[in-house]
XYZ file of C-alpha atoms in Angstrom:
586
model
C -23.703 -15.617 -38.228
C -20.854 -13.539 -37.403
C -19.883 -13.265 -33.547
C -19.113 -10.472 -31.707
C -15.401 -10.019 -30.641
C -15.065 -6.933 -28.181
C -11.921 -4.460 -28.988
C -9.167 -5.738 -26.546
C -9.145 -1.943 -26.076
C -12.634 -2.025 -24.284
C -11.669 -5.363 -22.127
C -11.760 -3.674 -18.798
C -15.443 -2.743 -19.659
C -16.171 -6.816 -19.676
C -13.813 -8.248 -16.938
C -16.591 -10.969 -15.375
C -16.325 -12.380 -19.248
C -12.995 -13.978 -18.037
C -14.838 -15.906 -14.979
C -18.278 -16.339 -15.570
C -18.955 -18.518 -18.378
C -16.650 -21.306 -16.583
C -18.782 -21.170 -13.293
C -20.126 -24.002 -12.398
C -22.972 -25.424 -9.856
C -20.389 -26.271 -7.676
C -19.031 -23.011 -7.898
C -21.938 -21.554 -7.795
C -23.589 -23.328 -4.541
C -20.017 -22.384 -2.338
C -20.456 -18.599 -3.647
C -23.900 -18.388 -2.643
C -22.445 -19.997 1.040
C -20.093 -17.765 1.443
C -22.137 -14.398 0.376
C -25.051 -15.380 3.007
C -21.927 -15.536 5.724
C -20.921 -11.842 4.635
C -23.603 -10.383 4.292
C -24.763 -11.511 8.113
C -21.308 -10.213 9.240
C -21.298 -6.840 7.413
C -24.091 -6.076 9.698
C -22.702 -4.754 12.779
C -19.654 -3.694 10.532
C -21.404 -1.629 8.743
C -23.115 0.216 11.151
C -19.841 0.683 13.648
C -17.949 1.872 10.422
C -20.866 4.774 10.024
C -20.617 5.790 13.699
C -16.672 5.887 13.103
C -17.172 8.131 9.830
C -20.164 10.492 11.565
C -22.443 9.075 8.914
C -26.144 7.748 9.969
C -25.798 4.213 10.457
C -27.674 3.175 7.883
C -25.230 4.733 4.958
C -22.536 2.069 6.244
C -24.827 -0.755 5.403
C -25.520 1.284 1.863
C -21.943 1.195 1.620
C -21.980 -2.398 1.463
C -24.224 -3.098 -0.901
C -24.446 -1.324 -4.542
C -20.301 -0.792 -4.191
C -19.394 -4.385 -3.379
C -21.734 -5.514 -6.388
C -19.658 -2.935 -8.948
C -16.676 -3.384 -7.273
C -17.351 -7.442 -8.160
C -18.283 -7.189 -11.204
C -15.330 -4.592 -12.785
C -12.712 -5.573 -10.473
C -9.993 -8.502 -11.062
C -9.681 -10.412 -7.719
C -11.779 -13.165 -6.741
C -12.440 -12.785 -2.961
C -11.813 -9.645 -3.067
C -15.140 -7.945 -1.283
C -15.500 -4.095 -1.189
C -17.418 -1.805 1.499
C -16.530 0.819 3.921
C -13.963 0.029 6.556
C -12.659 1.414 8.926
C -9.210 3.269 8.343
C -11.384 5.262 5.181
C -14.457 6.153 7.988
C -11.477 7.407 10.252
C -10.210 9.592 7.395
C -13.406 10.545 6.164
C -14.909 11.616 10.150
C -11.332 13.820 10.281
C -11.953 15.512 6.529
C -15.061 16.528 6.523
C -16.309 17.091 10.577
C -14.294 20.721 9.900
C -16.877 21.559 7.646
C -19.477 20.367 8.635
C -21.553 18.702 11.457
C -21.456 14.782 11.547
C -24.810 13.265 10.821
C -26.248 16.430 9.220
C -27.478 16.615 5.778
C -24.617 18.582 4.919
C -22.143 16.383 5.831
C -23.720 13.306 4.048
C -23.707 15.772 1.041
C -19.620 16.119 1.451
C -19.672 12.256 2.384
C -21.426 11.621 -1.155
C -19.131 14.345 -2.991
C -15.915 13.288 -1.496
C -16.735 9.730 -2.723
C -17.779 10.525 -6.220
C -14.129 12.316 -6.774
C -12.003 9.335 -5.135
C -13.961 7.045 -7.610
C -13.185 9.442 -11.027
C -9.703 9.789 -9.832
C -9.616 5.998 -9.003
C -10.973 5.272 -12.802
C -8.516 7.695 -14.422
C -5.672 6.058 -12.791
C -6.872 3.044 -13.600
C -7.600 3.619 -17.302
C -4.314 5.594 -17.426
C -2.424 1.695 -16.884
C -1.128 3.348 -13.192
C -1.461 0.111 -11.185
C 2.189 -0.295 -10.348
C 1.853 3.581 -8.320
C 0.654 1.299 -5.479
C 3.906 -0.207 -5.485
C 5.639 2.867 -4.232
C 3.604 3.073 -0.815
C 5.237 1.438 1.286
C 3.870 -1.328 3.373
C 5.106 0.396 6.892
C 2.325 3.619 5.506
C -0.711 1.373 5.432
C 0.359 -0.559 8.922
C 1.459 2.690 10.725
C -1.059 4.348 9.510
C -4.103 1.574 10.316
C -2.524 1.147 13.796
C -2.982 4.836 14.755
C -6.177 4.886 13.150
C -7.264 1.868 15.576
C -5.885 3.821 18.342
C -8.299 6.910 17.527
C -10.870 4.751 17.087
C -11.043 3.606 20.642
C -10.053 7.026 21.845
C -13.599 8.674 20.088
C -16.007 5.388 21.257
C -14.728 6.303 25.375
C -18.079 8.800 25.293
C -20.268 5.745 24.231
C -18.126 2.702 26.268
C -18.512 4.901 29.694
C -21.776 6.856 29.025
C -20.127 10.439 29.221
C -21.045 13.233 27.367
C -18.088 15.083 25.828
C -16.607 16.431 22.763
C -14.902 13.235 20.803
C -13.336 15.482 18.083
C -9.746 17.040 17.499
C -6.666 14.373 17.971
C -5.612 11.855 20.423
C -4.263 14.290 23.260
C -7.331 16.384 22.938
C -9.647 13.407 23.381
C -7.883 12.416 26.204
C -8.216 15.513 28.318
C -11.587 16.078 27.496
C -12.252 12.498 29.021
C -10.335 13.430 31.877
C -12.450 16.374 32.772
C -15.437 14.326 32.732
C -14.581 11.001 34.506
C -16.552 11.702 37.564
C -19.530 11.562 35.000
C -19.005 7.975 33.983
C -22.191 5.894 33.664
C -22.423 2.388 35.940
C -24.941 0.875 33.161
C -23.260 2.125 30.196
C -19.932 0.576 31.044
C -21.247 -2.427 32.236
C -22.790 -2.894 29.107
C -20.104 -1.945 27.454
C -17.544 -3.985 29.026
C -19.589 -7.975 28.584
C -20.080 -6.820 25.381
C -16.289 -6.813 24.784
C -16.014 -9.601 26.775
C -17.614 -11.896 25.208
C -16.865 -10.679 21.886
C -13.230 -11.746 22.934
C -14.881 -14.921 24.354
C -16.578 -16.096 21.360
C -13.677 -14.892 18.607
C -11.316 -17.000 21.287
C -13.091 -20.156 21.620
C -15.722 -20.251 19.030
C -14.238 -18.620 16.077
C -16.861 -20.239 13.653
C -19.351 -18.365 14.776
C -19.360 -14.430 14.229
C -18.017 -12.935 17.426
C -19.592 -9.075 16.472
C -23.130 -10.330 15.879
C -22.984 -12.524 18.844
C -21.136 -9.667 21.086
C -23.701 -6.932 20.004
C -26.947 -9.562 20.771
C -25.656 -10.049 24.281
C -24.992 -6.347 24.825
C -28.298 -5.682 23.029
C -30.109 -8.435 25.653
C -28.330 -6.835 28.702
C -29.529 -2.963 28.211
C -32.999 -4.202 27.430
C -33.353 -6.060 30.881
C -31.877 -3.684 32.642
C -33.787 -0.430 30.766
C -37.121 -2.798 31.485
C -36.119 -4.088 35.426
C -33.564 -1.989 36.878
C -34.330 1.271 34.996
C -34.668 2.874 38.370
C -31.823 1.905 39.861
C -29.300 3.108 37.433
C -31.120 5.501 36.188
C -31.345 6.868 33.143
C -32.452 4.445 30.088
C -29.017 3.047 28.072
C -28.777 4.774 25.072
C -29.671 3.180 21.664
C -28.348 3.515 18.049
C -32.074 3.938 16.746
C -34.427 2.139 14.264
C -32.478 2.209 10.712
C -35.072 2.452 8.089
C -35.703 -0.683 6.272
C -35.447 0.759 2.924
C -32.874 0.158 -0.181
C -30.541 2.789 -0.530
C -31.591 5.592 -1.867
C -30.801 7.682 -4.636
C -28.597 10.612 -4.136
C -26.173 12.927 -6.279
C -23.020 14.630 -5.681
C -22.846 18.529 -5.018
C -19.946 19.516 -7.562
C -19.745 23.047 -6.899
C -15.573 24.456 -6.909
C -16.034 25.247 -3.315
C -16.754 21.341 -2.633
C -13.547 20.326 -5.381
C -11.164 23.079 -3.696
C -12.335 21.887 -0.112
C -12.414 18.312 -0.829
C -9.425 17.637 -3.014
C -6.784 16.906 -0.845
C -8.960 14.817 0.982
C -9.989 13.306 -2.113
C -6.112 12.529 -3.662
C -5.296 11.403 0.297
C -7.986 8.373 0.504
C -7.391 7.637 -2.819
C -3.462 6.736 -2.331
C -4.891 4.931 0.976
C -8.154 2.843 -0.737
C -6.163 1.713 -3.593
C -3.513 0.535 -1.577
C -5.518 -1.322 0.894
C -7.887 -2.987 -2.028
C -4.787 -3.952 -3.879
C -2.619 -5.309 -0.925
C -5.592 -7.359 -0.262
C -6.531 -8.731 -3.567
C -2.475 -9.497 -3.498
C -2.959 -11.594 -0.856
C -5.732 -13.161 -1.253
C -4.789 -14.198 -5.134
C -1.451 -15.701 -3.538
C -2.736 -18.048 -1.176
C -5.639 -18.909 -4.047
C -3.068 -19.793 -6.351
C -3.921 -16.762 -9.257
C -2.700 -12.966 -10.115
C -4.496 -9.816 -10.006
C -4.362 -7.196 -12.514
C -3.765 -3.775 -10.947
C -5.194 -1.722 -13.490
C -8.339 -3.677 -13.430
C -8.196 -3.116 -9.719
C -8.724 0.227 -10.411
C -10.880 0.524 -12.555
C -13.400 -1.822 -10.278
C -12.619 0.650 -7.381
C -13.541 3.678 -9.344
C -16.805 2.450 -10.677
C -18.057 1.155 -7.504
C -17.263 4.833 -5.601
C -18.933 6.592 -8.168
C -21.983 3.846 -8.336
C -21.913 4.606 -4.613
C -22.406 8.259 -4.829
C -25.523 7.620 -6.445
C -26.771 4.967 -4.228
C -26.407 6.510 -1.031
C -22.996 5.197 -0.317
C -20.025 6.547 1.027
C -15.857 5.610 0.211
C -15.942 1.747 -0.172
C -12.744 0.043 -0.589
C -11.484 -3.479 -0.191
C -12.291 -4.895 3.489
C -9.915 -6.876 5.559
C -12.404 -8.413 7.324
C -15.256 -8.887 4.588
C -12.931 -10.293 2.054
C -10.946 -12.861 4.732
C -14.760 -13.720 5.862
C -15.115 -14.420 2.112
C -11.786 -16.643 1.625
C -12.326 -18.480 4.331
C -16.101 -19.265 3.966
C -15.267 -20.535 0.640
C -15.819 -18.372 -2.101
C -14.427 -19.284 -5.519
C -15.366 -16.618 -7.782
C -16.665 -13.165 -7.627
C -20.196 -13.559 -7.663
C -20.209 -14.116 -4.032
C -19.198 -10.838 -3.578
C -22.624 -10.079 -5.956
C -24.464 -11.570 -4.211
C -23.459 -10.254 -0.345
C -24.786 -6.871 -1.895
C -27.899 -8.878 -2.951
C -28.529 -10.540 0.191
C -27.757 -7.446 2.395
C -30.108 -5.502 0.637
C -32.833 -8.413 1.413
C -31.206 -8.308 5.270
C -31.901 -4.704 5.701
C -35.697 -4.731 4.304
C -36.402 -7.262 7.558
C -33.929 -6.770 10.448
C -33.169 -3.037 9.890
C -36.086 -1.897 12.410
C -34.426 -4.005 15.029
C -31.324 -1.285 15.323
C -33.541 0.162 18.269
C -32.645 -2.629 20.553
C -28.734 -1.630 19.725
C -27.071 0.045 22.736
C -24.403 2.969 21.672
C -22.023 1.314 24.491
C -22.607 -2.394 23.200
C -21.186 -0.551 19.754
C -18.567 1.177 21.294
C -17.539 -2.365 22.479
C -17.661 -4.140 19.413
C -15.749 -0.858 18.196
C -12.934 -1.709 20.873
C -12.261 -5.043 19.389
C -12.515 -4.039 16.017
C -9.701 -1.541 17.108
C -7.628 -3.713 18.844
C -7.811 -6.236 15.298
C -6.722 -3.634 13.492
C -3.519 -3.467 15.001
C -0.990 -5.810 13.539
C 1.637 -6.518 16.255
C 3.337 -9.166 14.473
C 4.153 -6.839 11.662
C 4.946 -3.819 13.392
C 7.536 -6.124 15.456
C 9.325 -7.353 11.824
C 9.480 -3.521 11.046
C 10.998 -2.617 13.820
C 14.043 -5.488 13.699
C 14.507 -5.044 10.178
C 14.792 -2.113 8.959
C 15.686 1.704 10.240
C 14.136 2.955 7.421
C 11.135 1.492 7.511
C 11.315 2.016 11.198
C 11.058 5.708 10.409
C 8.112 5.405 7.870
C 5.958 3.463 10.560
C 6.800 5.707 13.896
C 5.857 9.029 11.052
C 2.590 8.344 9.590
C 2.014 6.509 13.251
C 2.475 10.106 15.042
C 1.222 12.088 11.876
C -1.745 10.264 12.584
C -2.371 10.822 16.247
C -1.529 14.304 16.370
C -1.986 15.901 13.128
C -4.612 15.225 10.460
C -4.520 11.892 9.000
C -4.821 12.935 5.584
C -1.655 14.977 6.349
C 0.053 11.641 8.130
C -0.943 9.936 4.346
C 0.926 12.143 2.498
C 4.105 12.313 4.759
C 4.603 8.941 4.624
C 4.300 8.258 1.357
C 6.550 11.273 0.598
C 8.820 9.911 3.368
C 9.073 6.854 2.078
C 9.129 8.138 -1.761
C 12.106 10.039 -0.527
C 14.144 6.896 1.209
C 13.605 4.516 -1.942
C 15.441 8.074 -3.718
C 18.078 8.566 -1.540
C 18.660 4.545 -1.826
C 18.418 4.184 -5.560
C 21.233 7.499 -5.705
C 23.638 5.916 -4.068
C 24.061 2.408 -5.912
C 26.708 0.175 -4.660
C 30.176 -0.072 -6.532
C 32.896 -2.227 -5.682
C 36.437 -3.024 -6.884
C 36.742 -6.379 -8.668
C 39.908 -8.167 -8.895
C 40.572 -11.452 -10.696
C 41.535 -14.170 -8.442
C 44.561 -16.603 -8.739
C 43.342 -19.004 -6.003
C 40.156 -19.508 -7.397
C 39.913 -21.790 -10.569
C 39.830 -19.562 -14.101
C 41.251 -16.462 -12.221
C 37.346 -15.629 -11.466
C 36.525 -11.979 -10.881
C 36.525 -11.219 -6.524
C 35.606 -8.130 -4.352
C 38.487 -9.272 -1.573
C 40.113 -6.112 -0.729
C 43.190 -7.930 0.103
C 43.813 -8.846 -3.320
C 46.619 -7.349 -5.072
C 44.923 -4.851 -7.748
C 46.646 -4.178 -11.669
C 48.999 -1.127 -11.427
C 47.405 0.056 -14.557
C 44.138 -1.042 -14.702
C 41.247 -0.727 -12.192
C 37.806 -3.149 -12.161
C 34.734 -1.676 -10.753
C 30.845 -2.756 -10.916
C 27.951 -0.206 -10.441
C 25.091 -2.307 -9.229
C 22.122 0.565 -9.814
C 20.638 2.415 -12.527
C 22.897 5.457 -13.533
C 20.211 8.162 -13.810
C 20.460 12.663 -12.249
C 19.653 11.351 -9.229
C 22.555 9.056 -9.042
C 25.188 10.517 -11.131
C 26.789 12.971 -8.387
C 27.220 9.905 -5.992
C 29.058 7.873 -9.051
C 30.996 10.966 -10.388
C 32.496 11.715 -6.967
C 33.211 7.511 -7.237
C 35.385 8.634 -9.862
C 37.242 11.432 -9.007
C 38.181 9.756 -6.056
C 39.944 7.176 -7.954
C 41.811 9.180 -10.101
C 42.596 11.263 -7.400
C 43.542 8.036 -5.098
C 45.345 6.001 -7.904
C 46.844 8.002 -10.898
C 48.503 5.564 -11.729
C 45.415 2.967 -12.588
C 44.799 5.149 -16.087
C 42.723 2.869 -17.089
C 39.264 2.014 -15.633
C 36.851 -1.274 -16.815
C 33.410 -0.702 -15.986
C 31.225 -3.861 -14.932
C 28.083 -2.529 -16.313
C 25.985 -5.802 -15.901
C 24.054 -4.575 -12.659
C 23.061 -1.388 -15.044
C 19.628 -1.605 -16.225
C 18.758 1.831 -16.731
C 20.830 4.799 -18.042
C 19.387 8.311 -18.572
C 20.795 11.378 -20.710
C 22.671 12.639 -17.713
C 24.322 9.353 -17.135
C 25.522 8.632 -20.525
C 27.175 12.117 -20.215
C 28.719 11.553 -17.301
C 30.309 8.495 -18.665
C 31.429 10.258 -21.701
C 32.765 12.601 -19.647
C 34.995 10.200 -17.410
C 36.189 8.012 -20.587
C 37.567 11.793 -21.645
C 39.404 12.504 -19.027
C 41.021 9.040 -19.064
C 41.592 9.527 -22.347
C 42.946 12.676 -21.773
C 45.321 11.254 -18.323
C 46.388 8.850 -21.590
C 44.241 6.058 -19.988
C 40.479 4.772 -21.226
C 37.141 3.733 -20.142
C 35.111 0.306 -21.333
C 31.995 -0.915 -20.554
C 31.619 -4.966 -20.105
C 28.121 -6.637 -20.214
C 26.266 -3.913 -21.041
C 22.969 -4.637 -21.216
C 21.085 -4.447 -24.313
C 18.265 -1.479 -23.378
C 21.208 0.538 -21.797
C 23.322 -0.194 -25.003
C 20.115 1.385 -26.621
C 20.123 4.240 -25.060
C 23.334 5.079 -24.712
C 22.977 4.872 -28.534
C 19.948 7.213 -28.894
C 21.196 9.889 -26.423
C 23.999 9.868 -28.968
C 26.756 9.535 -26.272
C 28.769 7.060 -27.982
C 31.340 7.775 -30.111
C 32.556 5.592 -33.243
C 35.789 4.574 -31.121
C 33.743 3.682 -28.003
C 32.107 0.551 -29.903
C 35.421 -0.912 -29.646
C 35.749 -0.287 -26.301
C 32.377 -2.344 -25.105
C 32.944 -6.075 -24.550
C 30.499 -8.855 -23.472
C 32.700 -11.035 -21.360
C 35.512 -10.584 -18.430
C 37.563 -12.569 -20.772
C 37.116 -10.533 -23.694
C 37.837 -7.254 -22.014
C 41.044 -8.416 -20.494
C 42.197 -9.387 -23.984
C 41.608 -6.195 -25.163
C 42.436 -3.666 -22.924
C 45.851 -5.797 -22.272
C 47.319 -4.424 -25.411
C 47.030 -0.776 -24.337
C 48.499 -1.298 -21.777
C 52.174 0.244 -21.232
C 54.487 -2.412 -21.396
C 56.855 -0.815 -20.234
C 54.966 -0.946 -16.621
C 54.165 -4.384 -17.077
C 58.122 -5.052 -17.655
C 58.778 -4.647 -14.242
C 55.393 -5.475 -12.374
C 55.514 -8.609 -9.984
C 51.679 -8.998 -9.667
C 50.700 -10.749 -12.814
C 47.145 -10.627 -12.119
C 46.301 -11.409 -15.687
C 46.985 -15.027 -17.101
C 48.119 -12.950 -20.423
C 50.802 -11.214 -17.324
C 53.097 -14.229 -18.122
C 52.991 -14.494 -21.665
């Protein structure tokens, strides 16, 4: 019997072949632990992430259950769970609420849209091998970014935490004064109910961190607005109000609208949450694979993230991504493969068929409280301190997508810092570093030195370009050059240290043909030492090189120095006291 061998080709249609014929009982019995602990957690999650996105609640616990199963299945990470969180509900609540109104069937039909075109463009990238784009976002986007988004999420819960009825859209400043004007109108009950629920949310996440602070925050909020709706209903007056029954149903079926209006409308959007999901899922599965001792594939990351949004559109579910907090629930409840991630979808859905009609007893201000602490956990002050200390640059990332965020539209705040990053990594990669290197009689074997007191060759000049020599650079090393000529005339020749090169592009190799000419010209000459074999390449290919410049390339210090010694005017080195060279005193 022959047996079927898939095309390596078609791999990333069969990624759970790589982990689940090796599970074992063992295996098995702490996924199965650690999916019953998620899937009790993504409760309250995934109803405050619905509220935060304008969605009913019940589409945050859909969210969480046909995505995270896809995302499992197709994806390359381990503990890596999928769902909706909470920077993508931010985005999705400040896309969408301009064209339509939150909760309405028209907005749910954007919602679904929206999340069918993150997932293709998710899949193309992914089947396109464009993992490593992740690696240009910088890591000061996603924490400036999540930080402001925690901030707006506490700004748009103050209606629900204090009971007053106001407009909660537009940015931070505009939130803010539209609390002010109502402040007289804050509700006694509704803050009080708000406030233990916070409390002892804090309480039980500060002293009793194995048990789930949300679930345990929102039951205590939940049991303080029903006594006090039932026994002191008269005394603060109107009844606290309450999320609603969810319907106990499994998600239903649903379609994307795919008309150009929605693709024009949606597309920036759509490109914006993209850049931010894959970068969150992948930063994620990153560190979650290092600390369990294992790599991710990128690609496959992709590809997992793509299916599971479009699965989602279908199933009722809008943009699910990899969760900080579902995935670290996962980790640390002991999940070893990614079938617990399977079944938390499968146990959620069995959650939501029993407990779902018990959403009536939920207070909006015992939400807005667990809201507030999700907020304030989204905030990483540790991190933002390190970027702050360590780098300017990042500096300015973080404090631009941080105000982008607050004050303009947070797709907007996305895209300007990634572009402001993309265009500090450019600015730093055009200007490589080159230094003068001098060899050293004090140090044993005359080895090469970047001491600026050292006495340099009258004739000859040592420099090293650490950086790749591409358009973007080649201004920054040409003016380099003319600034030695013009500085030492005398140092005709010039040795290029070409070992910190790893890339070279036509432009470069023409502007180094063009320097060794005008050496050449000055009666001088330019070599290359250590040149690397893929720069050697294309230097070759661009066809730069000329027959004479082979025997101008050398592979060692030592070599060079040989060489270029004999062209050297002796009549210069008849009267020069430096004797840098060992071959000086010969």
């Amino acid at each position: 019997m022959t047996r079927f061998v898939l095309n390596p080709a078609l791999s990333w249609l069969t990624p759970f072949m790589k982990w689940a014929p090796g599970l074992t009982r063992r295996d098995a019995k702490a996924d199965l632990i650690a999916a019953l602990t998620g899937a009790i957690v993504v409760l309250p999650q995934g109803v405050a992430f619905a509220v935060i996105a304008g969605m009913p609640p019940q589409y945050g616990l859909y969210a969480g259950m046909i995505p995270a199963i896809i995302a499992a299945l197709f994806g390359s990470s381990r503990h890596l769970v999928s769902g909706p969180t909470t920077a993508a509900s931010v985005v999705l609540f400040s896309a969408l609420s301009g064209f339509a109104t939150p909760g309405s069937a028209d907005y749910v039909m954007l919602a679904l849209t929206l999340t069918f075109m993150v997932g293709v463009i998710e899949l193309s990238l992914g089947l396109a091998r464009m993992g490593a784009l992740v690696n240009f976002i910088s890591h000061s986007v996603v924490v400036g970014f999540t930080a402001a988004a925690a901030v707006l999420i506490a700004a748009k819960q103050l209606k629900y935490f204090f009971g007053v009825d106001m407009n909660s859209a537009g940015h931070l400043h505009e939130i803010l004064i539209e609390f002010g004007r109502h402040v007289i109108e804050i509700s006694p009950a509704e803050t009080l109910v708000a406030a233990v629920t916070l409390l002892t949310g804090i309480a039980v996440k500060r002293w009793v961190p194995r048990i789930p602070y949300m679930i345990v925050a929102m039951l205590v909020g939940s049991l303080l607005a029903t006594a006090m709706n039932r026994w002191f209903g008269d005394f603060f007056g109107d009844a606290i109000a309450t999320v609603g029954a969810l319907p106990s149903t499994l998600p239903p079926l649903s379609a994307p609208t795919l008309t150009l209006e929605n693709i024009r409308d949606l597309a920036p959007t759509a490109l914006a949450v993209t850049l931010f999901a894959l970068t969150e899922a992948v930063s994620i599965g990153r560190s979650l694979a290092a600390r369990g001792g294992y790599r991710i594939d990128g690609n496959q990351e992709f590809i997992g993230q793509g299916l599971s949004n479009i699965a989602g559109s279908f199933f009722s579910g809008y943009v699910a991504t990899g969760s900080f907090n579902r995935s670290g629930v996962n980790y640390e409840a002991g999940a070893r493969t990614p079938l617990a991630a399977i079944l938390g979808g499968v146990f959620l859905m069995a959650i939501v068929l029993l407990v779902a009609p018990l959403a009536s007893y939920l207070p909006k201000a015992a939400m807005a409280g667990v809201l507030f602490l999700v907020a304030w956990g989204l905030i990483d002050f540790k991190e933002i301190r390190h970027i702050l200390h360590s780098s300017m640059r990042e500096t300015s990332v973080f404090l631009v997508t941080f105000a982008a965020a607050l004050f303009l539209e947070l797709t907007f705040a996305i895209f300007a810092g990634v572009l402001l990053s993309l265009v500090l990594y450019l600015e730093r990669t055009s200007r490589p570093r080159i230094v003068t290197r001098t060899p050293d009689p004090r140090s044993p074997g005359r080895a090469f030195s970047s001491d600026p007191e050292l006495t340099q060759c009258p004739q000859l000049r040592f420099l090293r370009l650490d950086g790749s020599l591409f358009f973007g650079s080649v201004p920054h090393v040409q003016d380099a050059f003319d600034r030695l000529r013009a500085e030492h005339p005398e140092q005709k020749h010039l040795a290029l240290i070409a070992s910190g090169i790893n890339f070279v592009d036509l432009q470069g190799a023409e502007a180094l043909t063009d320097e060794a000419q005008q050496r050449r010209a000055n009666g001088g000459d330019m070599y290359l030492i250590k040149v690397k074999q893929r720069v050697w390449d294309m230097l070759g290919q661009c066809g730069c090189m000329e027959d004479r410049d082979d025997r101008n390339v050398f592979q060692s210090k030592e070599a060079a120095i040989r060489g270029i010694y004999q062209k050297l005017d002796k009549s210069v080195c008849a009267t020069c006291e430096a004797h840098i060279f060992s071959e000086c005193s010969r």
